[in-house]
PDB file of N, CA and C in Angstrom:
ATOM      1  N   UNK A   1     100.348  86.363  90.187  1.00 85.00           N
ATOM      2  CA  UNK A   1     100.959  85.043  90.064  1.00 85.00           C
ATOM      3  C   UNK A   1     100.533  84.132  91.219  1.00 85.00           C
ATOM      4  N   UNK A   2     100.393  85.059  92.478  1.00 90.00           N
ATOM      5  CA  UNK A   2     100.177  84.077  93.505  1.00 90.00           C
ATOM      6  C   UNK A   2      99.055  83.167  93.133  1.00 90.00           C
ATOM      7  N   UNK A   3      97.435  84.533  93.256  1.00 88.00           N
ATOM      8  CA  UNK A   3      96.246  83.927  92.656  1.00 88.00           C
ATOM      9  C   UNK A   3      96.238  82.683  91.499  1.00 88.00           C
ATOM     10  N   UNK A   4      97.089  82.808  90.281  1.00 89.00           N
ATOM     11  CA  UNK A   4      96.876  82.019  89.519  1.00 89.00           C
ATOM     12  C   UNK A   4      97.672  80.599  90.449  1.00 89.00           C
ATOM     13  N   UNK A   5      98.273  80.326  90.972  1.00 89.00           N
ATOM     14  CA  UNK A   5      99.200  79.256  91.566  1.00 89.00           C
ATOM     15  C   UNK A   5      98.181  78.871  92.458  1.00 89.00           C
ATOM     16  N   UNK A   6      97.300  79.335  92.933  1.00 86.00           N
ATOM     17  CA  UNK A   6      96.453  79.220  94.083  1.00 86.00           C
ATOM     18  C   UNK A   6      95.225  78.074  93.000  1.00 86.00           C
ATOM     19  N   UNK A   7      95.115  78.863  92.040  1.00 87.00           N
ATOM     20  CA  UNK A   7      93.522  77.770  91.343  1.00 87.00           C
ATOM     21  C   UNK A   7      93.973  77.159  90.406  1.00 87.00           C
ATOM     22  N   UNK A   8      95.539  77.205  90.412  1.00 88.00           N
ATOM     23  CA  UNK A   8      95.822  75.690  89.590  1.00 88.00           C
ATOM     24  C   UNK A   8      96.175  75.060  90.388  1.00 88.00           C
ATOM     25  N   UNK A   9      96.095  74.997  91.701  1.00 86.00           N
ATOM     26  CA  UNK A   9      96.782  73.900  92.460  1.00 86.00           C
ATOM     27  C   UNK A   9      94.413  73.417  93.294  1.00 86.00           C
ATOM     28  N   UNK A  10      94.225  74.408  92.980  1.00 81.00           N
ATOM     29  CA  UNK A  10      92.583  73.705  93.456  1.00 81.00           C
ATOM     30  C   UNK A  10      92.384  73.006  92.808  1.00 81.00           C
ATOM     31  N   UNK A  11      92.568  73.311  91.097  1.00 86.00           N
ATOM     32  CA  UNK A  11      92.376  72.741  90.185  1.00 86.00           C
ATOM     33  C   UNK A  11      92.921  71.344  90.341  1.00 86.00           C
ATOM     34  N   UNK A  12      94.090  71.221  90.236  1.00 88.00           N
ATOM     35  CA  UNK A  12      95.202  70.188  90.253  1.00 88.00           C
ATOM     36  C   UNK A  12      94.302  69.248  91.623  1.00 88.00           C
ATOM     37  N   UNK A  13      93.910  69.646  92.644  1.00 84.00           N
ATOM     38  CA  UNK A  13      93.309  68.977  93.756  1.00 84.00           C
ATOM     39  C   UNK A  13      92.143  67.961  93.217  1.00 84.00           C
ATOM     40  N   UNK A  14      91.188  69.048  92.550  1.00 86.00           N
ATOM     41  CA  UNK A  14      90.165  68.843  92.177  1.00 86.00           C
ATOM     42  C   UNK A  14      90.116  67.321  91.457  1.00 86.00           C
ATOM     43  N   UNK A  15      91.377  67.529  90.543  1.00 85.00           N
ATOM     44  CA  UNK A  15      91.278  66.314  89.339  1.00 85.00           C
ATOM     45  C   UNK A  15      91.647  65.203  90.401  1.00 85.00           C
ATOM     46  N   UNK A  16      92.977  65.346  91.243  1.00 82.00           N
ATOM     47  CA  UNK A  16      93.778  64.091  91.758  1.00 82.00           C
ATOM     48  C   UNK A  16      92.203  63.488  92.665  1.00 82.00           C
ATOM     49  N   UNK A  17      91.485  64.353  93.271  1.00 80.00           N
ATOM     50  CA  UNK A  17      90.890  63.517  94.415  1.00 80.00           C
ATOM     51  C   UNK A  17      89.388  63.457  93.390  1.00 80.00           C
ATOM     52  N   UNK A  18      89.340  63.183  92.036  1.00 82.00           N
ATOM     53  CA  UNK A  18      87.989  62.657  91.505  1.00 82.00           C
ATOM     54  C   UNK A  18      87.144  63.920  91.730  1.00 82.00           C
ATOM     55  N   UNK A  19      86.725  65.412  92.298  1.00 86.00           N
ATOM     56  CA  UNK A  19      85.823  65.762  92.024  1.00 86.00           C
ATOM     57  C   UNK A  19      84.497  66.033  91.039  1.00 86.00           C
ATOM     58  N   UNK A  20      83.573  66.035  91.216  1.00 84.00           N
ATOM     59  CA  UNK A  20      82.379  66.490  89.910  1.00 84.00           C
ATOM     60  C   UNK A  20      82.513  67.717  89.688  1.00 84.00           C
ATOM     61  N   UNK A  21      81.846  67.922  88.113  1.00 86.00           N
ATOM     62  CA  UNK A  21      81.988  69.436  87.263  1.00 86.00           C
ATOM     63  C   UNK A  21      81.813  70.268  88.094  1.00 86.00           C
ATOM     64  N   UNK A  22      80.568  70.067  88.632  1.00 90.00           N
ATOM     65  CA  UNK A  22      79.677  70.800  89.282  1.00 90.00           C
ATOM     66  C   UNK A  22      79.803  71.189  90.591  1.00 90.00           C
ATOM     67  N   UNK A  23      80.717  70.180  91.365  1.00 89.00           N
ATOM     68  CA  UNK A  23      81.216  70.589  92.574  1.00 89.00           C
ATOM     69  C   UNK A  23      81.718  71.061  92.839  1.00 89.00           C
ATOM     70  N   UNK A  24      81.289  72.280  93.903  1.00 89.00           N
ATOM     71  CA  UNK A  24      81.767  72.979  94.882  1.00 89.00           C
ATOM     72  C   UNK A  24      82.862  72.842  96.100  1.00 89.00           C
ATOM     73  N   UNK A  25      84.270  73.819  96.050  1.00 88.00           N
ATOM     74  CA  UNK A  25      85.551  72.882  96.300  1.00 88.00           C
ATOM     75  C   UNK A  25      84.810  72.445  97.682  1.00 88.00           C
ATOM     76  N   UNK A  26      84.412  73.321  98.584  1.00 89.00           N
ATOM     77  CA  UNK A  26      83.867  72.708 100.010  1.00 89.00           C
ATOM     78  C   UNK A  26      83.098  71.389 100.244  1.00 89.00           C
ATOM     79  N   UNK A  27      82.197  71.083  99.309  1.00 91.00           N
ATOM     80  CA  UNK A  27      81.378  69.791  99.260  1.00 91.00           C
ATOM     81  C   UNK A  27      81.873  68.846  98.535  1.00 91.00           C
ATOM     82  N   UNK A  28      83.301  69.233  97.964  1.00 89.00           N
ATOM     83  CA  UNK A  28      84.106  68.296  97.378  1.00 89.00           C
ATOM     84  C   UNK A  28      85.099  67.670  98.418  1.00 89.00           C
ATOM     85  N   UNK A  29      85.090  68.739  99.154  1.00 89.00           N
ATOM     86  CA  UNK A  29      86.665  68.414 100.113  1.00 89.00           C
ATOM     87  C   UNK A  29      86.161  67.625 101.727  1.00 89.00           C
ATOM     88  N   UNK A  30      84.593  68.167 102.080  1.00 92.00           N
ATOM     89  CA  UNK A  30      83.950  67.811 102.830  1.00 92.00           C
ATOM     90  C   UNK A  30      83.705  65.553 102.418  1.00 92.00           C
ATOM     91  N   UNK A  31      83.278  65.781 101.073  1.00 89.00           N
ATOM     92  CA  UNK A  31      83.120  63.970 100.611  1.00 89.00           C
ATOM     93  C   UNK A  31      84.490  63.757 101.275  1.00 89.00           C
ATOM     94  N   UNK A  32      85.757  64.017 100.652  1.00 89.00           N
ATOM     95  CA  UNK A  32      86.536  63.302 100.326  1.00 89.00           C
ATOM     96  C   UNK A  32      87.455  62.973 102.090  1.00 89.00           C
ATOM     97  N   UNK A  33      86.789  64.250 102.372  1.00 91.00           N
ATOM     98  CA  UNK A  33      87.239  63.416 104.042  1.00 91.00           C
ATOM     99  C   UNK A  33      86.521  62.724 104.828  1.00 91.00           C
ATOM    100  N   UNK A  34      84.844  62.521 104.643  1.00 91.00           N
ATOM    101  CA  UNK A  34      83.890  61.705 104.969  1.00 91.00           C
ATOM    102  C   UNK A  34      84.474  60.567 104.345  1.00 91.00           C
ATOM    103  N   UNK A  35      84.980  60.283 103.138  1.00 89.00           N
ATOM    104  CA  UNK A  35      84.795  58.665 102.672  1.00 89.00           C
ATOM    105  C   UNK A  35      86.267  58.522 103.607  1.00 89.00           C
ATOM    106  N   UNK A  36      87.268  58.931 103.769  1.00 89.00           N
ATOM    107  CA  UNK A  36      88.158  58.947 104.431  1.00 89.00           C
ATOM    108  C   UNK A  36      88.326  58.181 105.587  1.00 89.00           C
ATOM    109  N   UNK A  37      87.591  58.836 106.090  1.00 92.00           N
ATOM    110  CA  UNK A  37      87.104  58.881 108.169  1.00 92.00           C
ATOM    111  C   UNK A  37      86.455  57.553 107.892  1.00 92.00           C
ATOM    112  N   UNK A  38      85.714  56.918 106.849  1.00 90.00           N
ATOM    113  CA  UNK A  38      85.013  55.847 107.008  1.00 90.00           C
ATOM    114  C   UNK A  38      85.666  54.725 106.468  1.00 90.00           C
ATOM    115  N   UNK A  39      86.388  54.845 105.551  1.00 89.00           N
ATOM    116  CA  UNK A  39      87.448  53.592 105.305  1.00 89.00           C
ATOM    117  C   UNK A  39      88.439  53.559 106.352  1.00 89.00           C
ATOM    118  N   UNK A  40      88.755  54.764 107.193  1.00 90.00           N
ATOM    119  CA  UNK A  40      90.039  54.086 108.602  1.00 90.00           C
ATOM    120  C   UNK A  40      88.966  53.606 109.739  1.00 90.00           C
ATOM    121  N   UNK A  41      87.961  54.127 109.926  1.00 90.00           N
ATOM    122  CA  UNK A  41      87.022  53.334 110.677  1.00 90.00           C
ATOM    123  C   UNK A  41      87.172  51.655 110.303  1.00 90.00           C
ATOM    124  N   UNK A  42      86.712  51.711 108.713  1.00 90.00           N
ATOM    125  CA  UNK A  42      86.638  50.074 108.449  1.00 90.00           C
ATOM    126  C   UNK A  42      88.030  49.326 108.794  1.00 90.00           C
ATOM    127  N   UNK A  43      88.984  49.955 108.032  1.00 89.00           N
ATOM    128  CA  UNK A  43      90.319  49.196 108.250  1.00 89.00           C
ATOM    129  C   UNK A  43      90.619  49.243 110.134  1.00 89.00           C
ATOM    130  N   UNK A  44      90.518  49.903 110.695  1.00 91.00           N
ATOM    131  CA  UNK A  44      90.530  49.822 111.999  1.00 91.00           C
ATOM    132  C   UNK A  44      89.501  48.545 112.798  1.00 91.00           C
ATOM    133  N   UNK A  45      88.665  48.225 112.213  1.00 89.00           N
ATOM    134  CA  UNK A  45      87.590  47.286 112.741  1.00 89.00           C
ATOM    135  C   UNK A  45      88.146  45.896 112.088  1.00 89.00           C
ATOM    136  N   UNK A  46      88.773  46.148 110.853  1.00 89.00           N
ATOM    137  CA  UNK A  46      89.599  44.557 109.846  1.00 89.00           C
ATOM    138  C   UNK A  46      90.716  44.950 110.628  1.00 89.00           C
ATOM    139  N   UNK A  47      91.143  45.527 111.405  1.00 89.00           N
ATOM    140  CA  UNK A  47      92.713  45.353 112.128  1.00 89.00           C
ATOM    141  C   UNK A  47      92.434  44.584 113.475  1.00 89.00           C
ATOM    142  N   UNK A  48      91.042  45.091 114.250  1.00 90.00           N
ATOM    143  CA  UNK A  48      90.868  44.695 115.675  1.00 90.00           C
ATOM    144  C   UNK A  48      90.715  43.438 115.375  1.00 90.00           C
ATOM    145  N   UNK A  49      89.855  42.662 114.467  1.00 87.00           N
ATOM    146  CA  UNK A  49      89.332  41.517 114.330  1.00 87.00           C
ATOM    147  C   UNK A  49      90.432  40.606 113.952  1.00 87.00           C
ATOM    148  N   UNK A  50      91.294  40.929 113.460  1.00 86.00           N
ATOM    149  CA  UNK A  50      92.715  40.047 113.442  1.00 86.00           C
ATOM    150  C   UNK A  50      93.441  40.345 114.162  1.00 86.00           C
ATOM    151  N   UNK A  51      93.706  41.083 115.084  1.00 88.00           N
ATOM    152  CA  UNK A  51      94.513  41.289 115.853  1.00 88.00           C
ATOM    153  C   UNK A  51      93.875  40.077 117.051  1.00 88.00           C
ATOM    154  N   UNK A  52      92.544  40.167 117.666  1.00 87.00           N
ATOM    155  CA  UNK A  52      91.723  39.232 118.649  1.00 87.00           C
ATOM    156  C   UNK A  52      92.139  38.028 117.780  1.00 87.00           C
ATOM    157  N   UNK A  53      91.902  37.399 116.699  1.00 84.00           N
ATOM    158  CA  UNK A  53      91.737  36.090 115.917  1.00 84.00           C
ATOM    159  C   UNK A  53      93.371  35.668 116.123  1.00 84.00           C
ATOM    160  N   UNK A  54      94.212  36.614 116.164  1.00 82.00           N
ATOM    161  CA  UNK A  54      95.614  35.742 116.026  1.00 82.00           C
ATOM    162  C   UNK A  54      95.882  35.539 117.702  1.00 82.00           C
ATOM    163  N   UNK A  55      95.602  36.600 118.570  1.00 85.00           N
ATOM    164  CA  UNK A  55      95.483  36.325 120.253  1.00 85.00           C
ATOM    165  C   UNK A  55      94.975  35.022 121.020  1.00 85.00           C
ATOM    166  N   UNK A  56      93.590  35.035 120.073  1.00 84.00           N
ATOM    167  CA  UNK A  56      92.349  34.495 121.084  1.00 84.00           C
ATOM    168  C   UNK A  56      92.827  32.874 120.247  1.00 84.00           C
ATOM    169  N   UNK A  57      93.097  32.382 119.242  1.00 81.00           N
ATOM    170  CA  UNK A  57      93.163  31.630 118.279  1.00 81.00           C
ATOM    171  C   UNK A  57      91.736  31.801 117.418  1.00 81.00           C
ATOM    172  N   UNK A  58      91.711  31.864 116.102  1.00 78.00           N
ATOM    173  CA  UNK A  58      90.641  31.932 115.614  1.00 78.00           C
ATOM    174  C   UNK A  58      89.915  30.944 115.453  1.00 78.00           C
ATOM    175  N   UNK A  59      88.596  30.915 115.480  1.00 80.00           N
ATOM    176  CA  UNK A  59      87.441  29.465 115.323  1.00 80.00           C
ATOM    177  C   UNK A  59      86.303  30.372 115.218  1.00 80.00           C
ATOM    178  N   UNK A  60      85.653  29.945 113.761  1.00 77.00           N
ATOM    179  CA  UNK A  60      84.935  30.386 113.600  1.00 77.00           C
ATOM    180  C   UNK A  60      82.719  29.680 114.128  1.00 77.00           C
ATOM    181  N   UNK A  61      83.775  29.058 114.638  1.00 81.00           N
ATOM    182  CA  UNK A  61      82.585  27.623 115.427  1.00 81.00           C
ATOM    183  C   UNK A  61      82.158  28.072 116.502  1.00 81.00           C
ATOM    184  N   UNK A  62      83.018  29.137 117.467  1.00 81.00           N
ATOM    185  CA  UNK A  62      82.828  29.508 118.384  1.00 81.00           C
ATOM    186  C   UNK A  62      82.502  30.803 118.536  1.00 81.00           C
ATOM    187  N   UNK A  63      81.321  31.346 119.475  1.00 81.00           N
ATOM    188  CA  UNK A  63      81.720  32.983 119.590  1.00 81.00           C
ATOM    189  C   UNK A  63      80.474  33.820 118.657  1.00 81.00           C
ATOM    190  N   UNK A  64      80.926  34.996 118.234  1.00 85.00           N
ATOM    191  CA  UNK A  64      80.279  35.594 117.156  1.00 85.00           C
ATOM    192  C   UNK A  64      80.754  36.194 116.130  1.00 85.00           C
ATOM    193  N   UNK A  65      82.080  35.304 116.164  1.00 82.00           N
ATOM    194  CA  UNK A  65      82.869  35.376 114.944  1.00 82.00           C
ATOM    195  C   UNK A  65      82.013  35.962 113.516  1.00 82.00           C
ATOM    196  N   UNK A  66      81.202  34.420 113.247  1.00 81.00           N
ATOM    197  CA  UNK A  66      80.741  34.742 111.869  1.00 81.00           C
ATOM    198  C   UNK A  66      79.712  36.317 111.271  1.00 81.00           C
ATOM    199  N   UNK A  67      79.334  36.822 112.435  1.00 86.00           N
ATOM    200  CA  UNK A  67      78.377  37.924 112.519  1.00 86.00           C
ATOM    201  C   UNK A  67      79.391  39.308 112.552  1.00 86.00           C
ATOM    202  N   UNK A  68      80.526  39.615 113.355  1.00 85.00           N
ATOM    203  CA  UNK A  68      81.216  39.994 113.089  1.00 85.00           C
ATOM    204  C   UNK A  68      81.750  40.304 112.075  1.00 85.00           C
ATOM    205  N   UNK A  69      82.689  38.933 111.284  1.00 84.00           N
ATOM    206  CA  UNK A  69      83.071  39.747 110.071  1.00 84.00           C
ATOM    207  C   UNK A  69      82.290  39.760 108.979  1.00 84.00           C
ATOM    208  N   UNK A  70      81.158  39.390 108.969  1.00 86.00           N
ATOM    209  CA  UNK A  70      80.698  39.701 107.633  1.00 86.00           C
ATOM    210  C   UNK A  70      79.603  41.569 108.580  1.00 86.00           C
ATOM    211  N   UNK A  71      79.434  41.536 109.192  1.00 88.00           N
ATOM    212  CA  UNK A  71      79.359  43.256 109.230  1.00 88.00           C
ATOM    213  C   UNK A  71      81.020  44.037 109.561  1.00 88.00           C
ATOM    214  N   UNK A  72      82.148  43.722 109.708  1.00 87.00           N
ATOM    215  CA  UNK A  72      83.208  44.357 109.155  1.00 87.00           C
ATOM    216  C   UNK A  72      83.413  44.030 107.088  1.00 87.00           C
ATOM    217  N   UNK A  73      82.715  43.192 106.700  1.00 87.00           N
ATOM    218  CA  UNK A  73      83.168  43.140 105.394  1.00 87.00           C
ATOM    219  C   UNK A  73      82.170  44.205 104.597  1.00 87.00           C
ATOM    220  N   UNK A  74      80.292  43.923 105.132  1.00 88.00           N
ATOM    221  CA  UNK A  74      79.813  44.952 105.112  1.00 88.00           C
ATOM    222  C   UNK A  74      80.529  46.530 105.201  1.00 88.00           C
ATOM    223  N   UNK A  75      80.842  47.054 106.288  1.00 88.00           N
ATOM    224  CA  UNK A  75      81.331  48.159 106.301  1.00 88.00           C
ATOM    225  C   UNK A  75      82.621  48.477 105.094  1.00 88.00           C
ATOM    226  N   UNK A  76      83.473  47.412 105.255  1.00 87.00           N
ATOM    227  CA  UNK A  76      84.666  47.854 104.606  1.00 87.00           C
ATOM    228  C   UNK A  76      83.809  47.825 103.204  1.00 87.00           C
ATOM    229  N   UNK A  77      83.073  47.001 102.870  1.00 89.00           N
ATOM    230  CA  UNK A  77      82.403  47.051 101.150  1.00 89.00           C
ATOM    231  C   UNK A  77      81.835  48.642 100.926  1.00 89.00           C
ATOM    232  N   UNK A  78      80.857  48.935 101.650  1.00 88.00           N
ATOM    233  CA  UNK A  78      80.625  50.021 101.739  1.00 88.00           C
ATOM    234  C   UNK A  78      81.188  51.604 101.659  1.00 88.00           C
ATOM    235  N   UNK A  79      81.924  51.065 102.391  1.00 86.00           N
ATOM    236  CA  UNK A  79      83.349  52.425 102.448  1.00 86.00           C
ATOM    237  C   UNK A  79      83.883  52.201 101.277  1.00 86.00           C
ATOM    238  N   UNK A  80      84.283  51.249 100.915  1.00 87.00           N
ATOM    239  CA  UNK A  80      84.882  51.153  99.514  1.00 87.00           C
ATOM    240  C   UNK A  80      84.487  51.730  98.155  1.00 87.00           C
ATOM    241  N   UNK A  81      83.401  51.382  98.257  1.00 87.00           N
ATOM    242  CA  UNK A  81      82.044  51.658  97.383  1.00 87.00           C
ATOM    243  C   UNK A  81      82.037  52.949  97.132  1.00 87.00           C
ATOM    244  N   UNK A  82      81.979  53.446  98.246  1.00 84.00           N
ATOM    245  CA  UNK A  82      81.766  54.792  98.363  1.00 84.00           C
ATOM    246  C   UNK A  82      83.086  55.960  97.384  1.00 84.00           C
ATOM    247  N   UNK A  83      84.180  55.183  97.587  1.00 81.00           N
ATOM    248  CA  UNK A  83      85.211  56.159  97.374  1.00 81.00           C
ATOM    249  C   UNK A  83      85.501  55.682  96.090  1.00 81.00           C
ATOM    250  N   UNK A  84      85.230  54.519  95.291  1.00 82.00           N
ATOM    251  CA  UNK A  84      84.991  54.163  93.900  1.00 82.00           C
ATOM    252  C   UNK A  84      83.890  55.122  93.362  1.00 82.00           C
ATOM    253  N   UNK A  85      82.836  55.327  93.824  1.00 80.00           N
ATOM    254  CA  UNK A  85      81.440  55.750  93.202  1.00 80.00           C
ATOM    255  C   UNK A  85      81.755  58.046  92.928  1.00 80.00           C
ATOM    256  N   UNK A  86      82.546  57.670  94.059  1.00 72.00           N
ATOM    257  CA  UNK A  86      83.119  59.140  94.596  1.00 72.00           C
ATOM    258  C   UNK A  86      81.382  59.826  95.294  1.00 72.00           C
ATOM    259  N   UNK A  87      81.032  58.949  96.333  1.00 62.00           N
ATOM    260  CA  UNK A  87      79.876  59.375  96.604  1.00 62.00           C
ATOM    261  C   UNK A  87      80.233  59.948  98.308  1.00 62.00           C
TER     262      UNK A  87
END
């Protein structure tokens, strides 16, 4: 009983976090904490950048504002991407 409770709950894993047929639980579980680690990276970089913009006052006239967030929108697109695509 244990065993069976054990690979319906991999199972049960498997479906909730999107795995492929074909995937292997380790290279399944390995993605799903890579896309992880990289969307709190992004949201951590869209937190700093408003956190400075509401401090500093924001102006995007000044500084290197505009270069900034469009490589935080980059990243966050990316990360996103990623965990839609389940890549």
């Amino acid at each position: 009983q244990t065993l069976h409770d054990e690979l319906a709950g991999n199972l049960r894993l498997r479906d909730l976090g999107g795995a492929r047929p074909d995937e292997p639980m380790l290279t399944f579980l390995e993605r799903v904490i890579a896309q992880r680690d990289a969307l709190l990276e992004a949201l951590k970089t869209v937190h700093a950048l408003i956190t400075e913009a509401a401090l500093t006052g924001f102006n995007p006239m000044n500084g290197d504002w505009p270069e900034r967030l469009f490589a935080s929108q980059q990243a966050t697109f990316v990360a996103i991407k990623a965990v839609e695509e389940g890549k």
